[in-house]
Every structure is written in C-alpha cells, then in structure tokens.
Short mmCIF file of C-alpha atoms and ligand atoms in Angstrom, two decimals:
data_model
loop_
_atom_site.label_atom_id
_atom_site.label_comp_id
_atom_site.label_asym_id
_atom_site.label_seq_id
_atom_site.Cartn_x
_atom_site.Cartn_y
_atom_site.Cartn_z
CA UNK A 1 125.73 -18.16 64.49
CA UNK A 2 125.47 -17.26 60.84
CA UNK A 3 126.55 -19.61 58.06
CA UNK A 4 126.69 -18.37 54.48
CA UNK A 5 127.37 -20.62 51.50
CA UNK A 6 127.94 -18.68 48.32
CA UNK A 7 128.06 -20.28 44.87
CA UNK A 8 129.59 -23.54 46.11
CA UNK A 9 130.58 -26.06 43.47
CA UNK A 10 132.47 -29.32 43.57
CA UNK A 11 133.70 -30.67 40.27
CA UNK A 12 134.90 -34.25 40.68
CA UNK A 13 136.00 -34.71 37.07
CA UNK A 14 135.50 -33.12 33.64
CA UNK A 15 131.81 -33.96 33.47
CA UNK A 16 130.95 -34.84 37.08
CA UNK A 17 129.73 -32.25 39.50
CA UNK A 18 128.91 -33.31 43.06
CA UNK A 19 127.54 -29.82 43.70
CA UNK A 20 126.81 -26.91 41.38
CA UNK A 21 126.50 -23.22 42.30
CA UNK A 22 124.90 -23.88 45.70
CA UNK A 23 124.03 -20.83 47.84
CA UNK A 24 122.29 -20.78 51.20
CA UNK A 25 122.24 -18.69 54.37
CA UNK A 26 121.25 -19.97 57.80
CA UNK A 27 121.14 -18.92 61.44
CA UNK A 28 120.58 -21.00 64.60
CA UNK A 29 117.99 -23.73 64.15
CA UNK A 30 117.60 -26.97 62.21
CA UNK A 31 118.00 -27.25 58.45
CA UNK A 32 116.84 -30.52 56.91
CA UNK A 33 118.65 -31.39 53.71
CA UNK A 34 116.51 -33.63 51.52
CA UNK A 35 117.51 -35.20 48.24
CA UNK A 36 117.54 -38.53 46.42
CA UNK A 37 120.69 -40.67 46.22
CA UNK A 38 123.46 -38.77 44.48
CA UNK A 39 121.87 -35.34 45.07
CA UNK A 40 125.11 -33.99 46.57
CA UNK A 41 124.17 -33.96 50.26
CA UNK A 42 127.36 -35.65 51.49
CA UNK A 43 129.48 -33.58 49.10
CA UNK A 44 128.02 -30.40 50.59
CA UNK A 45 128.28 -31.53 54.22
CA UNK A 46 131.91 -32.62 53.84
CA UNK A 47 132.77 -29.18 52.47
CA UNK A 48 131.07 -27.39 55.38
CA UNK A 49 132.90 -29.75 57.75
CA UNK A 50 136.21 -28.71 56.07
CA UNK A 51 137.01 -32.30 55.04
CA UNK A 52 136.85 -31.46 51.37
CA UNK A 53 137.38 -28.20 49.47
CA UNK A 54 134.98 -26.69 46.96
CA UNK A 55 136.27 -26.08 43.44
CA UNK A 56 134.36 -22.78 43.48
CA UNK A 57 132.52 -20.56 45.95
CA UNK A 58 132.93 -19.56 49.58
CA UNK A 59 131.87 -20.76 53.04
CA UNK A 60 131.59 -18.01 55.64
CA UNK A 61 130.84 -18.56 59.33
CA UNK A 62 130.12 -15.44 61.41
CA UNK A 63 131.90 -13.36 58.73
CA UNK A 64 135.02 -15.61 58.90
CA UNK A 65 136.18 -17.20 55.66
CA UNK A 66 136.22 -20.92 56.44
CA UNK A 67 138.25 -21.85 53.38
CA UNK A 68 141.20 -19.67 54.38
CA UNK A 69 140.74 -20.36 58.13
CA UNK A 70 139.30 -23.90 58.48
CA UNK A 71 140.23 -24.06 62.18
CA UNK A 72 137.63 -21.40 62.94
CA UNK A 73 134.96 -23.88 61.77
CA UNK A 74 136.66 -26.96 63.26
CA UNK A 75 136.71 -25.49 66.78
CA UNK A 76 132.94 -25.12 66.79
CA UNK A 77 132.04 -28.13 64.68
CA UNK A 78 130.46 -31.48 65.53
CA UNK A 79 130.25 -33.87 62.58
CA UNK A 80 128.69 -37.29 62.11
CA UNK A 81 129.75 -38.53 58.66
CA UNK A 82 127.60 -40.90 56.62
CA UNK A 83 130.00 -43.78 57.20
CA UNK A 84 131.22 -43.69 60.74
CA UNK A 85 133.94 -46.12 61.81
CA UNK A 86 134.60 -47.25 65.39
CA UNK A 87 137.41 -49.12 67.11
CA UNK A 88 135.62 -52.36 68.01
CA UNK A 89 137.82 -53.28 70.99
CA UNK A 90 137.29 -50.00 72.81
CA UNK A 91 134.31 -49.45 75.08
CA UNK A 92 132.21 -46.27 74.85
CA UNK A 93 134.23 -44.40 77.52
CA UNK A 94 137.55 -45.34 75.93
CA UNK A 95 136.36 -44.48 72.44
CA UNK A 96 134.95 -41.07 73.40
CA UNK A 97 138.09 -40.29 75.44
CA UNK A 98 140.19 -41.14 72.38
CA UNK A 99 138.11 -38.89 70.09
CA UNK A 100 138.27 -36.15 72.75
CA UNK A 101 142.07 -36.40 72.79
CA UNK A 102 142.16 -36.09 68.98
CA UNK A 103 139.97 -33.00 69.18
CA UNK A 104 142.17 -31.50 71.90
CA UNK A 105 139.44 -31.73 74.54
CA UNK A 106 140.60 -32.65 78.02
CA UNK A 107 140.48 -31.44 81.59
CA UNK A 108 139.01 -32.74 84.78
CA UNK A 109 135.43 -32.46 83.56
CA UNK A 110 135.91 -34.75 80.56
CA UNK A 111 134.72 -37.95 82.29
CA UNK A 112 131.57 -36.19 83.55
CA UNK A 113 130.97 -34.77 80.08
CA UNK A 114 131.24 -38.25 78.52
CA UNK A 115 128.85 -39.66 81.14
CA UNK A 116 126.40 -36.86 80.35
CA UNK A 117 126.61 -37.54 76.59
CA UNK A 118 126.20 -41.30 77.06
CA UNK A 119 123.09 -40.56 79.11
CA UNK A 120 121.78 -38.26 76.38
CA UNK A 121 122.16 -40.95 73.72
CA UNK A 122 120.84 -43.62 76.08
CA UNK A 123 124.00 -45.75 76.15
CA UNK A 124 125.15 -45.39 79.75
CA UNK A 125 124.16 -48.92 80.76
CA UNK A 126 126.23 -50.35 77.85
CA UNK A 127 129.16 -47.97 78.26
CA UNK A 128 131.66 -50.56 79.49
CA UNK A 129 131.04 -53.09 76.71
CA UNK A 130 133.28 -53.18 73.61
CA UNK A 131 131.71 -51.17 70.76
CA UNK A 132 132.32 -54.11 68.41
CA UNK A 133 129.42 -55.87 70.16
CA UNK A 134 127.01 -52.94 69.65
CA UNK A 135 124.06 -53.04 67.24
CA UNK A 136 124.02 -50.68 64.21
CA UNK A 137 121.74 -48.27 66.06
CA UNK A 138 124.00 -48.23 69.13
CA UNK A 139 127.05 -47.49 66.97
CA UNK A 140 125.11 -44.66 65.35
CA UNK A 141 124.34 -43.27 68.82
CA UNK A 142 128.05 -43.37 69.74
CA UNK A 143 128.59 -41.40 66.51
CA UNK A 144 126.05 -38.82 67.67
CA UNK A 145 127.74 -38.60 71.09
CA UNK A 146 131.22 -38.02 69.58
CA UNK A 147 129.80 -35.19 67.45
CA UNK A 148 128.65 -33.45 70.65
CA UNK A 149 131.90 -33.81 72.64
CA UNK A 150 133.16 -30.27 72.13
CA UNK A 151 129.81 -28.54 72.76
CA UNK A 152 129.61 -27.57 69.09
CA UNK A 153 127.90 -24.51 67.70
CA UNK A 154 127.66 -26.01 64.21
CA UNK A 155 126.40 -29.58 64.12
CA UNK A 156 126.36 -31.61 60.95
CA UNK A 157 124.71 -35.01 60.76
CA UNK A 158 124.85 -36.96 57.50
CA UNK A 159 121.96 -39.46 57.50
CA UNK A 160 121.86 -39.62 61.32
CA UNK A 161 118.78 -41.80 61.68
CA UNK A 162 120.12 -44.73 59.64
CA UNK A 163 119.92 -47.82 61.83
CA UNK A 164 117.92 -46.16 64.60
CA UNK A 165 114.72 -47.91 65.66
CA UNK A 166 111.49 -45.90 66.09
CA UNK A 167 112.06 -45.17 69.80
CA UNK A 168 115.69 -44.14 69.18
CA UNK A 169 114.45 -41.82 66.42
CA UNK A 170 112.17 -40.09 68.90
CA UNK A 171 115.08 -39.72 71.38
CA UNK A 172 117.20 -38.29 68.59
CA UNK A 173 114.52 -35.77 67.61
CA UNK A 174 114.14 -34.63 71.22
CA UNK A 175 117.90 -34.23 71.55
CA UNK A 176 118.05 -32.16 68.36
CA UNK A 177 115.25 -29.86 69.45
CA UNK A 178 117.02 -29.30 72.81
CA UNK A 179 120.30 -28.41 71.06
CA UNK A 180 118.83 -26.31 68.27
CA UNK A 181 118.21 -23.21 70.40
CA UNK A 182 121.91 -22.43 70.56
CA UNK A 183 123.45 -23.76 67.38
CA UNK A 184 123.18 -24.40 63.69
CA UNK A 185 122.17 -27.99 62.97
CA UNK A 186 122.18 -29.43 59.47
CA UNK A 187 120.91 -32.95 58.95
CA UNK A 188 120.57 -34.83 55.71
CA UNK A 189 118.22 -37.60 54.71
CA UNK A 190 116.39 -39.00 51.75
CA UNK A 191 113.51 -39.97 54.03
CA UNK A 192 111.05 -37.11 54.45
CA UNK A 193 109.60 -38.37 57.74
CA UNK A 194 113.07 -38.18 59.34
CA UNK A 195 113.12 -34.45 58.72
CA UNK A 196 109.56 -33.20 58.89
CA UNK A 197 109.10 -33.15 62.63
CA UNK A 198 112.40 -31.46 63.47
CA UNK A 199 113.51 -29.13 60.68
CA UNK A 200 112.65 -25.41 60.89
CA UNK A 201 113.82 -25.00 57.31
CA UNK A 202 114.09 -27.59 54.55
CA UNK A 203 116.43 -27.52 51.55
CA UNK A 204 115.56 -29.82 48.64
CA UNK A 205 118.42 -30.88 46.36
CA UNK A 206 118.80 -32.91 43.22
CA UNK A 207 121.80 -33.56 40.94
CA UNK A 208 124.01 -31.15 42.86
CA UNK A 209 121.59 -28.21 42.73
CA UNK A 210 119.40 -26.55 45.32
CA UNK A 211 115.80 -26.75 44.07
CA UNK A 212 114.06 -25.02 46.99
CA UNK A 213 114.75 -23.82 50.53
CA UNK A 214 112.03 -22.57 52.82
CA UNK A 215 110.02 -23.35 55.93
CA UNK A 216 108.02 -26.59 55.72
CA UNK A 217 104.84 -24.55 55.72
CA UNK A 218 105.87 -22.51 52.68
CA UNK A 219 107.12 -25.54 50.76
CA UNK A 220 103.81 -27.32 51.37
CA UNK A 221 101.92 -24.19 50.25
CA UNK A 222 103.53 -24.53 46.82
CA UNK A 223 101.80 -27.88 46.19
CA UNK A 224 98.64 -27.13 48.12
CA UNK A 225 96.22 -27.21 45.20
CA UNK A 226 98.11 -29.84 43.20
CA UNK A 227 97.58 -33.03 45.20
CA UNK A 228 94.67 -35.27 44.22
CA UNK A 229 93.21 -38.73 44.46
CA UNK A 230 91.36 -40.60 41.75
CA UNK A 231 90.52 -44.14 40.70
CA UNK A 232 91.30 -45.34 37.18
CA UNK A 233 91.25 -48.64 35.33
CA UNK A 234 94.47 -50.66 35.69
CA UNK A 235 95.19 -50.46 31.94
CA UNK A 236 95.13 -46.64 32.10
CA UNK A 237 97.92 -46.56 34.70
CA UNK A 238 100.97 -46.41 32.39
CA UNK A 239 99.59 -43.41 30.46
CA UNK A 240 98.59 -41.73 33.75
CA UNK A 241 102.13 -42.11 35.13
CA UNK A 242 103.59 -40.31 32.13
CA UNK A 243 101.48 -37.24 32.88
CA UNK A 244 101.44 -37.05 36.67
CA UNK A 245 103.70 -37.60 39.66
CA UNK A 246 102.43 -40.66 41.52
CA UNK A 247 102.75 -40.41 45.31
CA UNK A 248 100.98 -43.59 46.27
CA UNK A 249 98.78 -46.22 44.69
CA UNK A 250 96.50 -49.01 45.84
CA UNK A 251 95.53 -51.75 43.42
CA UNK A 252 92.01 -53.13 43.58
CA UNK A 253 90.57 -55.88 41.31
CA UNK A 254 90.36 -54.06 38.00
CA UNK A 255 91.15 -50.51 39.03
CA UNK A 256 93.78 -48.51 40.93
CA UNK A 257 93.30 -45.72 43.47
CA UNK A 258 96.06 -43.16 43.09
CA UNK A 259 97.33 -40.24 45.13
CA UNK A 260 99.20 -37.99 42.73
CA UNK A 261 100.47 -34.50 41.96
CA UNK A 262 99.20 -32.61 38.94
CA UNK A 263 99.36 -29.03 37.69
CA UNK A 264 95.92 -29.37 36.14
CA UNK A 265 92.65 -30.20 37.89
CA UNK A 266 89.93 -32.36 36.35
CA UNK A 267 86.34 -32.76 37.66
CA UNK A 268 86.99 -36.39 38.69
CA UNK A 269 90.14 -35.51 40.70
CA UNK A 270 89.48 -35.29 44.44
CA UNK A 271 91.67 -32.64 46.17
CA UNK A 272 93.92 -33.89 49.01
CA UNK A 273 95.71 -32.15 51.87
CA UNK A 274 99.35 -31.64 50.81
CA UNK A 275 102.32 -32.84 52.90
CA UNK A 276 106.07 -32.21 52.90
CA UNK A 277 106.52 -35.51 51.08
CA UNK A 278 104.27 -34.23 48.27
CA UNK A 279 106.37 -31.04 48.08
CA UNK A 280 109.57 -33.11 47.96
CA UNK A 281 108.25 -35.33 45.15
CA UNK A 282 106.98 -32.26 43.28
CA UNK A 283 110.27 -30.36 43.42
CA UNK A 284 112.41 -33.39 42.61
CA UNK A 285 109.85 -34.55 40.01
CA UNK A 286 110.10 -38.06 41.39
CA UNK A 287 107.55 -40.71 40.58
CA UNK A 288 107.39 -43.23 43.41
CA UNK A 289 106.05 -45.89 41.08
CA UNK A 290 108.34 -45.91 38.03
N1 ATP B 301 134.87 -38.83 45.43
C1 ATP B 301 134.06 -38.75 44.38
N2 ATP B 301 134.53 -38.84 43.12
C2 ATP B 301 133.71 -38.74 42.04
N3 ATP B 301 132.39 -38.54 42.12
C3 ATP B 301 131.85 -38.44 43.35
C4 ATP B 301 132.65 -38.55 44.55
N4 ATP B 301 131.83 -38.40 45.63
C5 ATP B 301 130.58 -38.22 45.14
N5 ATP B 301 130.60 -38.25 43.78
C6 ATP B 301 129.43 -38.05 42.89
O1 ATP B 301 128.83 -36.80 43.25
C7 ATP B 301 127.41 -36.91 43.23
C8 ATP B 301 126.84 -36.54 44.60
O2 ATP B 301 127.19 -37.56 45.53
P1 ATP B 301 126.89 -37.44 47.10
O3 ATP B 301 127.48 -38.66 47.76
O4 ATP B 301 127.33 -36.12 47.59
O5 ATP B 301 125.29 -37.53 47.10
P2 ATP B 301 124.30 -37.80 48.31
O6 ATP B 301 123.15 -36.88 48.11
O7 ATP B 301 125.03 -37.73 49.61
O8 ATP B 301 123.83 -39.30 48.00
P3 ATP B 301 123.46 -40.51 49.02
O9 ATP B 301 122.11 -40.18 49.60
O10 ATP B 301 123.42 -41.69 48.09
O11 ATP B 301 124.55 -40.60 50.03
C9 ATP B 301 127.09 -38.33 42.80
O12 ATP B 301 126.87 -38.33 41.42
C10 ATP B 301 128.35 -39.10 43.14
O13 ATP B 301 128.52 -40.20 42.29
#
C-alpha cells in the first residue's frame, strides 16, 4: 500500500485552518501522529477516512485519487473515530453484525470472523452482554474490533488508547504490531508513550502544520545534545523557563532540579539521554511547566 497526501488543507472559516499545506507519504507500517490539542490530527484523519473533504490538496492511495473515487479508500479502510458511539441495547455480536451489514460484509464466515475479532480484543467472555453495561475501555475495544471487520489495508485510529488500562494498552500494541506487516496504520495521540513503542515513523503536528516526520531514532537524534539537567534556586525558575523548554522539574527545599531542552550548553548543565518525548517538546516548543 502507498498513501500520498499532497498539500492538504482544511479551511473551516475565514481565519480558521484545521490543517494547512500538509504533505506526507507512507507505505505499510505504523505512523504515529503526535500533536497537542487542536493540532489538526482529527481533521487530517477524517479527511483520509473520506468523512470530510479537504479545501485544497490531494489524497492518493496506490495511485488512485481518493477525492474523486472515495469508495476505493472505503473498501480497504478501517476507522476508529475519536468519539465512537455504540447502541447500548445491542450485545457485541449484534453490534458487530449490524456494522458489518452497513459495510456490506456478510457471508457464512461472518460469525466466525466476529468471534475471532472479539478474541483479539479480549471481549469474547462479555460478548453476550449489552454494550451499554461495558466500561469505557471495553467500548473502546469494541470500536477497535469494528474497525477490523473488513480486513482493512488502511487502518486509522484516532486516540485509540483513551480509556484503556495498562494491560489493555499492551494488548492493543501487540495487535497493532501483528497487523502492521500487511497494512498502513495511522494512530493519533497527544501522549508520547502511547506511540513510542509501536510507531515505525512519527509525525509531529502543531496548529495544522506538519513540523517533522521521521523514524523515532532520527527525531531523537535531532535533540541528542540539547537535553540537560541542572539545579537552580527556586527564585531563578521563572527566568529559566523563559529561556528553556522545561521537560520535568522536582522541587526541593530552596532549589529545583530541572530536566530541560536548550540550544546552548553551559558548564553547569549535565547532559541527559534524549527521548522521543524530548523531541516532541522540542519540535512543538512546549513547556510542560507553564
Ligand atoms: N468543525 C469544525 N469547525 C470549525 N473549526 C474546527 C472544526 N473542527 C476542528 N476545528 C478546529 O480545527 C483545529 C484542529 O482541530 P482538530 O480537532 O483536528 O485537532 P486535534 O489535533 O484532533 O485535537 P484534539 O487532540 O484536541 O482532538 C482546532 O483549532 C479546532 O478548533
């Protein structure tokens, strides 16, 4: 599979852009889309999922223009939107059968396919209970199962790990790595740790623009010699914040120990090993301690 996004923009009103001149190319594997609230992640994913149209640019899947032929994308697409609604009175089998019918999926193997998916998302033992009684994490897992019904080749998950507990997150990661051999998977989050163990490539967005897209390794390389730790007096903190990006701080009695990102090194700065979170904060220029 080859997905090409060329100069995509979404103008919501005269002065509001959800996305601005966004270009990206990807083949099979996992792309993690990272960005703060309002970065344009959902806007972008809805356009790839053919739910919304760009005001400019093109989306091309395997050389097919998705904007003029959205069904080409829809046939191979699995999508978990950010806000996923369920019918509370239906149980998991009934709900997935209903979604299958809407997607035009049927046949004698459908029940077995649903059983397989419910096993994959660890819901088989609850499959005959009404979804209205499910926890948030269980509803999210039903959402993941419905996205997989048609054996998609393009899988889009908008904030998939919301509501999942730590064990469910591990299950989800394993499922994604199993699927990623044969399809394009795009997942969005504003939590770096949700992405860093599964994404082959990471795209960092802010205010509708793509700031960086590369392998995790290469993104981390770009901040490698910029992450430090130092201890300063508490009263120096405000001035320090204006000059550096604070990653983390620990207050002691009269001083503060800070992990931070800086373009300049000083003798009293102790170099630290950089992480994807540092790269994310560097590119988005986000201070965690405003
Ligand atoms: N239907 C809409 N009409 C007008 N503006 C919109 C609409 N949808 C999104 N926006 C604006 O577009 C920008 C991008 O929003 P979007 O929801 O795509 O960001 P996001 O990265 O998914 O954020 P979050 O992590 O909070 O879900 C924001 O400024 C938002 O207010």
